[in-house]
Every structure is written in C-alpha cells, then in structure tokens.
Amino acid sequence: AWDYARFATGPEGQSIVVPNTGYMPTNTLALDKDHLAGFYDKHPNWYTSVLQTPRARPWFSWPGDNGVQIAQVLRDEMTAIALGSKEPEAALADMASQVRALLPKTN
C-alpha cells in the first residue's frame, strides 16, 4: 500500500493521473519537463488549476465520523436564516446542540 501511495502521488504517477482525470497534481515535482510540462504546453487551459495552488488553504475537517452530517446541519441552519424561516439566535442554538450531539464524546 505504501509503495502504491508513493507512486501515485509522485511525479510519475501524477503524470498518469492528471491527464486522465483533470485533477491538479498533488506533487509539484510532477511539473518538470520529464513529467507534466509537455502536457501543460499542449493543454494550457489545464494549467489554470496549477496557477491557483498559492491560493489553496487548509481544509477543516470535523473530528469523528460525522463531518458530512455536521456540514449539512450548518448549511440547513444558515439556509433557514437566509430564507427568514428562523431567527439567527434560534438557528445558532439549534446548530450548537445538533453539532455537539454529532461530535465524538471525549473523556
């Protein structure tokens, strides 16, 4: 598994993955002339994602197994506020109680 992960995220693996998926490379070493530089020369529009790399920010992840459900709670409550079907204070209270219930219990 480790050998595959190293290959897939390395320059050689990325030179296979990127042209076949449209994803941006996960490894900037793959941008050299021996790997993806020629591909991007032929497909300059695909290079746009690479140019956005400096703008990338860390992605927050909720602890535990309920991250998707927590994100949905937040969306639902913010939507209720935006639509005027719930007052912000009530939505915040509901949001907090629902998220607390979904977070893992700590000792």
PDB file of C-alpha atoms in Angstrom:
ATOM      1  CA  ALA A   1       0.000   0.000   0.000  1.00  0.00           C
ATOM      2  CA  TRP A   2       2.810   2.399   0.881  1.00  0.00           C
ATOM      3  CA  ASP A   3       4.603   1.705  -2.402  1.00  0.00           C
ATOM      4  CA  TYR A   4       1.429   2.444  -4.356  1.00  0.00           C
ATOM      5  CA  ALA A   5       0.747   5.673  -2.428  1.00  0.00           C
ATOM      6  CA  ARG A   6       4.305   6.851  -3.072  1.00  0.00           C
ATOM      7  CA  PHE A   7       3.984   6.033  -6.768  1.00  0.00           C
ATOM      8  CA  ALA A   8       0.519   7.577  -7.224  1.00  0.00           C
ATOM      9  CA  THR A   9       1.483  10.826  -5.517  1.00  0.00           C
ATOM     10  CA  GLY A  10       4.944  11.003  -7.039  1.00  0.00           C
ATOM     11  CA  PRO A  11       5.866  12.672 -10.331  1.00  0.00           C
ATOM     12  CA  GLU A  12       5.494   9.523 -12.449  1.00  0.00           C
ATOM     13  CA  GLY A  13       2.103   8.628 -11.018  1.00  0.00           C
ATOM     14  CA  GLN A  14       0.883  12.200 -11.300  1.00  0.00           C
ATOM     15  CA  SER A  15       1.885  12.264 -14.970  1.00  0.00           C
ATOM     16  CA  ILE A  16      -0.649   9.442 -15.430  1.00  0.00           C
ATOM     17  CA  VAL A  17      -3.375  10.674 -13.083  1.00  0.00           C
ATOM     18  CA  VAL A  18      -3.534  14.339 -14.134  1.00  0.00           C
ATOM     19  CA  PRO A  19      -4.125  13.909 -17.892  1.00  0.00           C
ATOM     20  CA  ASN A  20      -6.687  11.168 -17.274  1.00  0.00           C
ATOM     21  CA  THR A  21      -8.717  12.866 -14.545  1.00  0.00           C
ATOM     22  CA  GLY A  22      -8.362  16.611 -14.978  1.00  0.00           C
ATOM     23  CA  TYR A  23      -7.288  16.956 -11.358  1.00  0.00           C
ATOM     24  CA  MET A  24      -4.416  19.222 -10.472  1.00  0.00           C
ATOM     25  CA  PRO A  25      -1.195  17.454  -9.491  1.00  0.00           C
ATOM     26  CA  THR A  26      -0.745  16.705  -5.817  1.00  0.00           C
ATOM     27  CA  ASN A  27       3.012  16.957  -6.167  1.00  0.00           C
ATOM     28  CA  THR A  28       4.741  19.979  -7.706  1.00  0.00           C
ATOM     29  CA  LEU A  29       7.706  17.784  -8.643  1.00  0.00           C
ATOM     30  CA  ALA A  30       5.460  16.454 -11.423  1.00  0.00           C
ATOM     31  CA  LEU A  31       5.530  19.847 -13.167  1.00  0.00           C
ATOM     32  CA  ASP A  32       9.035  19.338 -14.569  1.00  0.00           C
ATOM     33  CA  LYS A  33       9.877  18.728 -18.235  1.00  0.00           C
ATOM     34  CA  ASP A  34      10.092  14.952 -17.769  1.00  0.00           C
ATOM     35  CA  HIS A  35       6.548  14.620 -16.465  1.00  0.00           C
ATOM     36  CA  LEU A  36       3.748  17.174 -16.951  1.00  0.00           C
ATOM     37  CA  ALA A  37       5.418  20.222 -18.513  1.00  0.00           C
ATOM     38  CA  GLY A  38       4.828  18.916 -22.049  1.00  0.00           C
ATOM     39  CA  PHE A  39       1.228  18.071 -21.244  1.00  0.00           C
ATOM     40  CA  TYR A  40       0.577  21.589 -19.975  1.00  0.00           C
ATOM     41  CA  ASP A  41       2.311  23.075 -23.043  1.00  0.00           C
ATOM     42  CA  LYS A  42      -0.226  21.230 -25.222  1.00  0.00           C
ATOM     43  CA  HIS A  43      -3.170  21.929 -22.876  1.00  0.00           C
ATOM     44  CA  PRO A  44      -2.591  25.384 -21.370  1.00  0.00           C
ATOM     45  CA  ASN A  45      -6.136  25.665 -20.010  1.00  0.00           C
ATOM     46  CA  TRP A  46      -5.467  22.702 -17.748  1.00  0.00           C
ATOM     47  CA  TYR A  47      -2.606  24.655 -16.182  1.00  0.00           C
ATOM     48  CA  THR A  48      -5.109  27.056 -14.615  1.00  0.00           C
ATOM     49  CA  SER A  49      -5.532  24.798 -11.584  1.00  0.00           C
ATOM     50  CA  VAL A  50      -1.783  24.791 -11.002  1.00  0.00           C
ATOM     51  CA  LEU A  51      -1.780  28.592 -11.028  1.00  0.00           C
ATOM     52  CA  GLN A  52      -4.367  28.530  -8.234  1.00  0.00           C
ATOM     53  CA  THR A  53      -2.140  26.500  -5.897  1.00  0.00           C
ATOM     54  CA  PRO A  54      -0.861  29.559  -3.979  1.00  0.00           C
ATOM     55  CA  ARG A  55      -4.482  30.411  -3.153  1.00  0.00           C
ATOM     56  CA  ALA A  56      -5.222  26.994  -1.675  1.00  0.00           C
ATOM     57  CA  ARG A  57      -5.949  26.890   2.025  1.00  0.00           C
ATOM     58  CA  PRO A  58      -6.108  24.036   4.510  1.00  0.00           C
ATOM     59  CA  TRP A  59      -9.404  22.195   4.588  1.00  0.00           C
ATOM     60  CA  PHE A  60     -11.036  21.975   8.007  1.00  0.00           C
ATOM     61  CA  SER A  61     -12.305  18.568   8.986  1.00  0.00           C
ATOM     62  CA  TRP A  62     -14.565  17.902  11.934  1.00  0.00           C
ATOM     63  CA  PRO A  63     -13.296  15.234  14.336  1.00  0.00           C
ATOM     64  CA  GLY A  64     -15.010  11.872  14.312  1.00  0.00           C
ATOM     65  CA  ASP A  65     -17.143  10.173  11.690  1.00  0.00           C
ATOM     66  CA  ASN A  66     -19.924  12.744  11.337  1.00  0.00           C
ATOM     67  CA  GLY A  67     -18.220  15.533   9.397  1.00  0.00           C
ATOM     68  CA  VAL A  68     -20.634  15.325   6.459  1.00  0.00           C
ATOM     69  CA  GLN A  69     -23.664  15.412   8.755  1.00  0.00           C
ATOM     70  CA  ILE A  70     -22.236  18.377  10.690  1.00  0.00           C
ATOM     71  CA  ALA A  71     -21.637  20.301   7.475  1.00  0.00           C
ATOM     72  CA  GLN A  72     -25.253  19.587   6.468  1.00  0.00           C
ATOM     73  CA  VAL A  73     -26.560  20.869   9.817  1.00  0.00           C
ATOM     74  CA  LEU A  74     -24.614  24.099   9.330  1.00  0.00           C
ATOM     75  CA  ARG A  75     -25.920  24.514   5.772  1.00  0.00           C
ATOM     76  CA  ASP A  76     -29.509  23.802   6.786  1.00  0.00           C
ATOM     77  CA  GLU A  77     -29.462  26.274   9.667  1.00  0.00           C
ATOM     78  CA  MET A  78     -27.776  29.008   7.620  1.00  0.00           C
ATOM     79  CA  THR A  79     -30.317  28.445   4.851  1.00  0.00           C
ATOM     80  CA  ALA A  80     -33.137  28.832   7.364  1.00  0.00           C
ATOM     81  CA  ILE A  81     -31.659  32.172   8.441  1.00  0.00           C
ATOM     82  CA  ALA A  82     -31.213  33.338   4.846  1.00  0.00           C
ATOM     83  CA  LEU A  83     -34.802  32.388   3.959  1.00  0.00           C
ATOM     84  CA  GLY A  84     -36.130  34.128   7.042  1.00  0.00           C
ATOM     85  CA  SER A  85     -37.737  30.986   8.430  1.00  0.00           C
ATOM     86  CA  LYS A  86     -35.578  31.089  11.565  1.00  0.00           C
ATOM     87  CA  GLU A  87     -34.109  33.857  13.667  1.00  0.00           C
ATOM     88  CA  PRO A  88     -30.293  33.825  13.839  1.00  0.00           C
ATOM     89  CA  GLU A  89     -30.242  33.285  17.610  1.00  0.00           C
ATOM     90  CA  ALA A  90     -32.532  30.256  17.358  1.00  0.00           C
ATOM     91  CA  ALA A  91     -30.590  28.823  14.430  1.00  0.00           C
ATOM     92  CA  LEU A  92     -27.313  29.232  16.308  1.00  0.00           C
ATOM     93  CA  ALA A  93     -28.719  27.462  19.369  1.00  0.00           C
ATOM     94  CA  ASP A  94     -30.069  24.605  17.232  1.00  0.00           C
ATOM     95  CA  MET A  95     -26.815  24.431  15.298  1.00  0.00           C
ATOM     96  CA  ALA A  96     -24.774  24.186  18.500  1.00  0.00           C
ATOM     97  CA  SER A  97     -26.909  21.453  20.047  1.00  0.00           C
ATOM     98  CA  GLN A  98     -27.036  19.375  16.861  1.00  0.00           C
ATOM     99  CA  VAL A  99     -23.289  19.674  16.265  1.00  0.00           C
ATOM    100  CA  ARG A 100     -22.480  18.792  19.885  1.00  0.00           C
ATOM    101  CA  ALA A 101     -24.579  15.640  19.517  1.00  0.00           C
ATOM    102  CA  LEU A 102     -22.641  14.640  16.394  1.00  0.00           C
ATOM    103  CA  LEU A 103     -19.150  15.273  17.774  1.00  0.00           C
ATOM    104  CA  PRO A 104     -17.273  12.366  19.361  1.00  0.00           C
ATOM    105  CA  LYS A 105     -17.515  12.155  23.120  1.00  0.00           C
ATOM    106  CA  THR A 106     -14.297  12.958  24.975  1.00  0.00           C
ATOM    107  CA  ASN A 107     -13.313  11.878  28.473  1.00  0.00           C
TER     108      ASN A 107
END
